[in-house]
Short mmCIF file of C-alpha atoms and ligand atoms in Angstrom, two decimals:
data_model
loop_
_atom_site.label_atom_id
_atom_site.label_comp_id
_atom_site.label_asym_id
_atom_site.label_seq_id
_atom_site.Cartn_x
_atom_site.Cartn_y
_atom_site.Cartn_z
CA MET A 114 0.10 0.14 0.20
CA GLN A 115 1.54 3.67 -0.91
CA THR A 116 1.28 5.87 2.20
CA LYS A 117 0.49 9.53 1.21
CA VAL A 118 2.55 12.02 3.94
CA LEU A 119 0.47 15.30 4.30
CA ARG A 120 2.27 18.07 6.07
CA ILE A 121 0.09 20.73 7.92
CA THR A 122 1.22 23.86 9.01
CA ASN A 123 -1.51 26.28 8.00
CA LEU A 124 -5.11 24.93 8.55
CA THR A 125 -6.93 27.00 6.26
CA LYS A 126 -4.54 26.17 3.36
CA SER A 127 -5.00 22.70 3.82
CA GLU A 128 -8.72 22.32 3.73
CA MET A 129 -8.88 20.26 0.62
CA GLN A 130 -6.50 17.87 1.71
CA LEU A 131 -8.31 17.07 4.77
CA LYS A 132 -11.53 16.58 3.09
CA GLU A 133 -9.33 14.07 1.27
CA ALA A 134 -8.43 12.81 4.46
CA ALA A 135 -11.89 12.46 5.66
CA ARG A 136 -12.93 10.64 2.07
CA ILE A 137 -10.35 7.90 2.73
CA LEU A 138 -11.83 7.45 6.09
CA ARG A 139 -15.45 7.25 4.80
CA GLU A 140 -14.45 4.97 2.21
CA GLY A 141 -12.82 2.38 4.96
CA GLY A 142 -9.08 3.37 4.62
CA LEU A 143 -6.59 4.36 7.57
CA VAL A 144 -5.73 7.87 8.35
CA VAL A 145 -3.01 9.08 10.64
CA PHE A 146 -3.58 12.22 12.46
CA PRO A 147 -1.98 13.80 15.20
CA THR A 148 -3.67 14.87 18.63
CA GLU A 149 -2.40 16.50 21.67
CA THR A 150 -1.45 13.35 23.60
CA VAL A 151 -0.10 10.96 21.07
CA TYR A 152 -0.49 10.19 17.13
CA GLY A 153 -4.10 8.31 16.61
CA LEU A 154 -4.37 5.63 13.66
CA GLY A 155 -7.45 6.40 12.34
CA GLY A 156 -10.86 4.26 10.68
CA ASN A 157 -14.30 4.83 10.60
CA GLY A 158 -15.59 3.51 14.21
CA LEU A 159 -18.91 2.52 12.70
CA SER A 160 -17.52 0.04 10.45
CA ALA A 161 -16.34 -3.36 11.44
CA GLU A 162 -14.02 -3.56 8.56
CA SER A 163 -12.60 -0.63 9.33
CA SER A 164 -11.67 -1.39 12.77
CA GLU A 165 -10.15 -4.90 11.66
CA LYS A 166 -7.84 -3.27 9.70
CA ILE A 167 -6.94 -1.00 12.32
CA TYR A 168 -6.04 -4.05 14.27
CA ALA A 169 -4.04 -5.37 11.15
CA ALA A 170 -2.10 -2.58 10.53
CA LYS A 171 -0.66 -2.30 14.32
CA GLY A 172 -0.53 -5.99 14.71
CA ARG A 173 -2.93 -5.32 17.76
CA PRO A 174 -4.94 -8.08 19.26
CA SER A 175 -8.62 -7.73 18.14
CA ASN A 176 -9.84 -7.78 21.83
CA ASN A 177 -8.38 -4.72 22.86
CA PRO A 178 -10.94 -2.05 22.33
CA LEU A 179 -10.77 1.24 20.27
CA ILE A 180 -11.40 4.88 21.35
CA ILE A 181 -13.66 6.40 19.14
CA HIS A 182 -13.21 10.25 18.43
CA ILE A 183 -15.65 13.09 18.16
CA HIS A 184 -15.34 16.85 17.40
CA ASP A 185 -18.35 17.86 19.46
CA PRO A 186 -18.61 16.24 23.35
CA ALA A 187 -22.47 16.08 22.34
CA GLU A 188 -22.15 13.92 19.58
CA ALA A 189 -21.56 11.02 22.03
CA ASP A 190 -25.41 10.62 22.44
CA ARG A 191 -25.39 9.21 19.21
CA TYR A 192 -23.08 6.38 20.20
CA ALA A 193 -23.33 5.86 23.76
CA ARG A 194 -25.91 6.57 26.80
CA THR A 195 -24.37 9.78 28.51
CA GLY A 196 -25.86 11.22 31.43
CA ASP A 197 -25.57 14.26 33.67
CA LEU A 198 -21.92 13.11 34.84
CA TYR A 199 -20.86 12.52 31.40
CA PHE A 200 -22.04 16.31 30.37
CA ARG A 201 -20.28 17.60 33.37
CA LEU A 202 -16.98 16.09 32.67
CA ALA A 203 -17.11 17.30 29.14
CA ALA A 204 -18.14 20.84 30.35
CA ALA A 205 -14.81 20.62 32.18
CA PHE A 206 -12.26 18.47 30.03
CA MET A 207 -13.38 18.62 26.82
CA PRO A 208 -12.17 18.93 24.16
CA GLY A 209 -9.15 17.58 26.23
CA PRO A 210 -7.25 14.60 27.44
CA LEU A 211 -9.70 12.38 28.92
CA THR A 212 -11.55 9.02 27.30
CA VAL A 213 -14.72 8.37 29.03
CA ILE A 214 -16.36 4.76 28.83
CA LEU A 215 -20.32 4.35 28.82
CA PRO A 216 -22.62 1.94 27.55
CA LYS A 217 -22.61 1.66 23.74
CA ARG A 218 -25.60 1.82 21.14
CA ASN A 219 -26.25 -0.54 18.53
CA CYS A 220 -24.65 1.71 16.02
CA VAL A 221 -21.17 0.98 17.16
CA PRO A 222 -19.97 -2.47 15.92
CA TYR A 223 -18.39 -4.98 18.68
CA ALA A 224 -15.26 -5.10 16.37
CA THR A 225 -14.82 -1.46 17.74
CA THR A 226 -15.35 -2.08 21.14
CA GLY A 227 -13.26 -5.41 20.89
CA GLY A 228 -16.58 -7.21 21.74
CA LEU A 229 -17.66 -5.43 24.99
CA ASP A 230 -20.96 -3.50 25.46
CA THR A 231 -19.26 -0.47 26.26
CA VAL A 232 -17.34 2.20 24.45
CA ALA A 233 -14.48 4.47 24.80
CA ILE A 234 -15.41 8.16 23.53
CA ARG A 235 -12.74 11.31 23.13
CA CYS A 236 -12.83 14.65 21.91
CA PRO A 237 -9.17 15.37 21.19
CA ASP A 238 -7.98 19.07 21.87
CA HIS A 239 -5.71 19.56 18.70
CA PRO A 240 -6.67 21.97 15.57
CA VAL A 241 -5.88 19.60 12.88
CA ALA A 242 -7.65 16.54 14.79
CA HIS A 243 -10.55 19.10 15.48
CA ALA A 244 -10.68 19.88 11.86
CA LEU A 245 -10.67 16.51 10.51
CA LEU A 246 -13.44 15.20 12.77
CA THR A 247 -15.52 18.01 11.72
CA GLU A 248 -15.11 16.92 8.15
CA CYS A 249 -16.39 13.59 9.25
CA ASP A 250 -19.93 12.17 9.69
CA PHE A 251 -19.03 9.32 11.83
CA PRO A 252 -16.86 9.32 14.68
CA VAL A 253 -13.19 7.99 14.15
CA ALA A 254 -11.87 5.06 15.93
CA ALA A 255 -8.07 5.31 16.75
CA PRO A 256 -5.69 3.87 19.06
CA SER A 257 -1.85 5.13 19.31
CA ALA A 258 -0.33 4.93 15.90
CA ASN A 259 2.71 2.64 16.84
CA LEU A 260 3.10 -0.73 15.82
CA SER A 261 1.86 -3.08 18.88
CA GLY A 262 4.48 -3.22 21.84
CA SER A 263 6.67 -0.06 20.67
CA PRO A 264 6.19 3.53 22.37
CA SER A 265 3.27 5.76 21.18
CA PRO A 266 4.38 8.21 18.54
CA THR A 267 4.62 11.89 19.55
CA CYS A 268 5.83 13.06 16.37
CA ALA A 269 5.25 12.01 12.79
CA ASP A 270 8.62 10.58 11.98
CA HIS A 271 7.79 7.73 14.33
CA VAL A 272 4.70 6.79 12.68
CA ILE A 273 6.43 7.16 9.39
CA SER A 274 8.89 4.60 10.84
CA ASP A 275 6.16 2.31 12.03
CA LEU A 276 2.95 2.61 9.66
CA THR A 277 4.67 3.57 6.40
CA GLY A 278 2.74 0.96 3.54
CA ARG A 279 0.66 -0.11 6.49
CA VAL A 280 -1.98 2.95 6.21
CA ASP A 281 -3.41 5.19 3.48
CA MET A 282 -2.51 8.53 4.69
CA ILE A 283 -0.17 10.19 7.43
CA ILE A 284 -1.21 13.72 8.83
CA ASP A 285 2.21 15.36 10.26
CA GLY A 286 0.88 17.88 12.45
CA GLY A 287 4.19 18.40 14.31
CA GLU A 288 5.10 17.47 18.04
CA CYS A 289 2.13 16.35 20.32
CA ASP A 290 1.91 18.67 23.26
CA ILE A 291 1.26 16.08 26.03
CA GLY A 292 3.15 12.92 24.74
CA LEU A 293 1.50 10.70 27.02
CA GLU A 294 -1.96 9.13 26.23
CA SER A 295 -5.13 10.44 27.63
CA THR A 296 -6.65 9.64 31.07
CA VAL A 297 -9.16 6.54 30.46
CA ILE A 298 -11.93 6.69 32.74
CA LYS A 299 -15.28 4.59 33.73
CA ILE A 300 -18.36 6.43 34.93
CA THR A 301 -20.01 4.11 37.91
CA GLU A 302 -23.08 4.80 39.75
CA THR A 303 -21.27 7.14 42.18
CA GLY A 304 -18.46 8.64 40.49
CA CYS A 305 -15.60 7.10 38.33
CA ILE A 306 -12.93 5.01 38.21
CA ILE A 307 -9.23 6.04 36.46
CA LEU A 308 -8.60 2.98 34.25
CA ARG A 309 -5.56 4.88 33.03
CA PRO A 310 -3.77 7.55 34.28
CA GLY A 311 -3.03 10.58 32.23
CA ALA A 312 -3.24 14.62 32.03
CA VAL A 313 -6.39 15.02 33.55
CA THR A 314 -5.30 13.89 36.87
CA GLU A 315 -7.24 12.06 39.93
CA GLU A 316 -7.44 15.68 41.60
CA MET A 317 -8.80 17.13 38.62
CA LEU A 318 -11.59 14.73 38.36
CA SER A 319 -12.44 15.14 41.95
CA GLU A 320 -13.40 18.53 41.23
CA VAL A 321 -16.09 17.14 39.36
CA CYS A 322 -16.78 13.79 40.62
CA THR A 323 -17.71 13.25 44.15
CA SER A 324 -16.02 9.80 44.00
CA VAL A 325 -12.94 8.90 42.02
CA SER A 326 -10.45 5.67 42.30
CA VAL A 327 -7.84 4.96 40.86
CA ALA A 328 -7.79 0.89 39.54
CA LYS A 329 -5.21 -1.34 41.08
CA ALA A 330 -3.81 -2.22 37.76
CA VAL A 331 -2.61 1.18 37.17
CA VAL A 332 -0.04 1.08 39.62
CA GLU A 333 0.94 -3.18 39.68
CA PRO A 334 3.98 -3.96 37.69
CA GLY A 335 2.87 -7.18 36.42
CA ILE A 336 -0.40 -8.21 35.06
CA ALA A 337 -0.70 -11.90 34.28
CA ALA A 338 -2.22 -12.59 31.06
CA GLU A 339 -5.18 -14.64 32.31
CA GLU A 340 -6.15 -12.03 35.08
CA LYS A 341 -9.42 -10.15 34.24
CA VAL A 342 -8.58 -6.28 34.23
CA GLU A 343 -11.28 -3.61 33.66
CA SER A 344 -9.49 -2.19 30.77
CA PRO A 345 -8.02 -4.94 28.31
CA GLY A 346 -5.17 -2.43 27.16
CA MET A 347 -3.41 -2.50 31.11
CA LYS A 348 -2.82 -6.37 30.40
CA TYR A 349 -0.44 -6.14 27.62
CA LYS A 350 3.68 -5.30 28.01
CA HIS A 351 3.34 -1.50 26.49
CA TYR A 352 5.70 1.10 25.41
CA SER A 353 8.44 -1.21 25.33
CA PRO A 354 11.99 0.00 23.69
CA LYS A 355 14.49 -2.67 22.59
CA ALA A 356 16.75 -1.64 25.58
CA ASP A 357 16.25 -2.96 28.84
CA VAL A 358 14.80 -0.20 31.15
CA ILE A 359 15.78 -0.42 34.40
CA LEU A 360 13.86 2.18 37.30
CA VAL A 361 15.54 3.10 39.94
CA ASP A 362 13.88 3.73 43.35
CA ALA A 363 16.53 6.17 44.99
CA ASP A 364 16.86 9.77 45.43
CA GLY A 365 18.80 12.50 43.73
CA GLU A 366 22.34 11.85 44.70
CA GLU A 367 21.39 7.94 45.46
CA PHE A 368 19.99 7.82 42.07
CA VAL A 369 23.27 9.05 40.49
CA ALA A 370 25.70 7.20 42.55
CA TYR A 371 23.66 3.85 41.31
CA VAL A 372 24.03 5.00 37.74
CA ASN A 373 27.24 5.89 37.84
CA ASN A 374 28.66 2.59 39.45
CA ASN A 375 26.26 0.21 37.27
CA SER A 376 27.00 1.75 33.68
CA ASP A 377 29.45 1.71 30.88
CA ASN A 378 28.88 3.62 27.46
CA ASN A 379 26.26 0.96 26.36
CA CYS A 380 23.94 2.71 29.12
CA GLY A 381 21.97 5.21 28.91
CA VAL A 382 20.05 7.56 31.75
CA PHE A 383 16.96 9.91 31.49
CA THR A 384 17.96 13.50 33.22
CA SER A 385 17.12 16.67 32.76
CA GLY A 386 19.88 19.19 31.27
CA ASP A 387 20.84 20.83 34.71
CA GLU A 388 21.97 17.72 36.03
CA ARG A 389 23.51 15.64 33.18
CA THR A 390 26.80 16.49 34.03
CA LYS A 391 26.84 14.43 37.35
CA PHE A 392 26.74 11.24 35.02
CA THR A 393 30.22 9.90 34.57
CA SER A 394 29.56 6.79 32.13
CA ALA A 395 26.17 6.53 31.00
CA ARG A 396 25.14 8.70 28.11
CA THR A 397 22.74 10.87 29.02
CA LEU A 398 19.21 11.27 27.49
CA ILE A 399 17.41 14.87 27.88
CA THR A 400 13.98 15.07 29.33
CA GLY A 401 14.15 18.86 29.27
CA GLU A 402 16.07 21.70 31.07
CA HIS A 403 14.76 21.22 34.40
CA SER A 404 13.15 18.17 35.95
CA GLY A 405 9.40 18.30 36.10
CA ALA A 406 6.39 15.92 35.53
CA ARG A 407 5.44 18.10 32.16
CA ASP A 408 8.51 17.85 30.25
CA GLU A 409 9.39 14.13 31.58
CA SER A 410 5.82 12.94 30.72
CA LYS A 411 6.16 14.75 26.90
CA SER A 412 9.95 13.31 26.16
CA LEU A 413 9.27 9.63 27.57
CA PHE A 414 8.08 7.90 24.23
CA ARG A 415 10.68 9.88 22.01
CA LEU A 416 13.73 9.16 24.28
CA LEU A 417 12.61 5.55 24.63
CA ARG A 418 12.54 5.65 20.83
CA LYS A 419 15.96 7.38 20.85
CA ALA A 420 17.33 4.93 23.36
CA ASP A 421 16.99 2.46 20.40
CA GLU A 422 18.53 4.32 17.30
CA MET A 423 21.39 4.75 19.87
CA GLY A 424 21.77 1.05 20.26
CA LEU A 425 21.56 0.98 24.03
CA ALA A 426 21.56 -2.19 26.05
CA LYS A 427 20.51 -0.56 28.88
CA VAL A 428 18.58 2.66 30.19
CA TYR A 429 18.36 4.21 33.85
CA ILE A 430 15.13 6.20 34.88
CA LYS A 431 14.65 7.47 38.00
CA LEU A 432 11.16 5.76 39.54
CA PRO A 433 8.63 9.19 40.04
CA GLU A 434 6.27 9.22 42.42
CA ALA A 435 2.86 7.11 42.03
CA LYS A 436 0.49 10.17 42.57
CA GLY A 437 -0.51 13.66 41.10
CA GLU A 438 0.47 14.68 37.62
CA TYR A 439 3.35 11.71 37.78
CA LEU A 440 0.78 8.89 38.12
CA ALA A 441 0.74 8.78 34.34
CA LEU A 442 4.50 8.44 34.01
CA TYR A 443 4.98 6.18 36.56
CA ASN A 444 2.15 3.93 35.20
CA ARG A 445 3.54 4.12 31.59
CA LEU A 446 7.55 3.44 33.24
CA ILE A 447 6.41 0.34 35.03
CA ARG A 448 4.81 -1.34 31.88
CA ALA A 449 7.84 -0.10 29.85
CA ALA A 450 10.16 -1.97 32.46
CA GLY A 451 8.32 -4.87 32.39
CA GLY A 452 7.71 -4.56 35.90
CA LYS A 453 11.53 -4.16 36.97
CA ILE A 454 12.50 -1.86 39.63
CA VAL A 455 15.57 -1.85 41.34
CA LYS A 456 15.89 -0.40 45.22
CA PRO A 457 19.52 0.17 45.87
O1 TXA B 217 -4.74 9.79 24.02
C1 TXA B 217 -5.11 8.62 23.22
O2 TXA B 217 -6.25 8.47 24.41
C2 TXA B 217 -4.86 8.21 22.02
C3 TXA B 217 -5.30 8.95 20.75
C4 TXA B 217 -4.85 8.82 19.78
O3 TXA B 217 -6.44 9.65 21.28
N1 TXA B 217 -5.28 7.08 21.82
C5 TXA B 217 -4.78 5.78 22.42
O4 TXA B 217 -5.90 4.21 22.30
O5 TXA B 217 -4.19 6.05 23.61
P1 TXA B 217 -5.28 3.06 22.65
O6 TXA B 217 -6.43 2.13 21.92
O7 TXA B 217 -3.94 2.97 22.43
O8 TXA B 217 -5.58 2.78 24.04
C6 TXA B 217 -7.01 2.70 24.57
C7 TXA B 217 -7.19 2.26 25.99
C8 TXA B 217 -6.70 0.86 25.68
O9 TXA B 217 -6.34 0.53 26.86
C9 TXA B 217 -8.18 0.01 25.94
O10 TXA B 217 -8.06 -1.22 26.67
C10 TXA B 217 -9.07 1.21 26.59
O11 TXA B 217 -8.34 2.25 26.16
N2 TXA B 217 -10.46 0.84 26.27
C11 TXA B 217 -10.95 1.27 25.28
N3 TXA B 217 -12.31 1.14 25.23
C12 TXA B 217 -12.47 0.35 26.57
C13 TXA B 217 -13.50 -0.13 27.24
N4 TXA B 217 -14.77 -0.02 26.23
N5 TXA B 217 -13.68 -0.39 28.10
C14 TXA B 217 -12.64 -0.58 28.93
N6 TXA B 217 -11.18 -0.13 28.43
C15 TXA B 217 -11.23 0.42 27.09
MG1 MG B 218 -1.93 2.42 22.15
#
């Protein structure tokens, strides 16, 4: 399959091309598009054949359900049974990095929901995604646009290297602002449960819902394949680069000492720019100028890919706290490390 790459720098000048992208989707093709979290591998969410094509292009098990993307939160009513809490969440966080799981309506095929009676809905906050979704008179089903098992793509180059020849079009809208996938929540009778943490945090959700909880699997390093989990995606080893990711549960100087004592130049370490000179033998991968959840989250998937390009055998990363704005990063790191945490 020939893959067309479309670079969008000016939305008004790209109207015709976005109409073409929408036409490809309507006719059952696959189009990769940017969102504020990560790039998505889109297909028509109301078409079982399109969803099957998405699974095939990604090499992903077809029982791991897809998120459907809409341009206006009110559209959700057409595809799911919403309610008061959904609309309060939408008013607070949509468009934005929040995905809400609701009981599905019949028009959404089981191929899209991985056989479940619920559907995940998200309204992304990105001008290109918004313009594309506005052109579509159907919801766009899209998982992250990586090959299954590699880190989610945060720029078009990652997608080009994973999916060239497997999709009809890749829309390049630059680097993703957040860099980690959306928060996934399930609405319950009394509030909501976080199934996958993201930029919309537990604290932020608590302002809108009276009861917010975090699913156990979010902070558990290893989940057995046969174990039943709320969100099938939590089960798979995710985001894993070829290099061995070693999470070190240690503070500042102790972390530096551990890395310096256990490295040669086949090893890398994630660090902020202002701390890089502390590392004497590991090669440094810079998360940002200073340490902080935003930059560390945004750079994670890009640096995991870079570690592989550099041919590193091991990368050391300091284990963040499993709370607040670090919870999403913690969750992706324990998956990338396959649960391996060392405590010096
Ligand atoms: O930021 C994002 O959410 C990106 C962009 C492209 O929107 N998409 C994304 O999709 O990360 P994906 O397919 O890689 O992850 C979707 C997650 C999976 O963990 C899946 O198991 C869960 O959402 N999920 C989807 N539908 C569900 C449902 N009906 N019930 C429970 N979990 C569901
Ligand atoms: Mg994914």
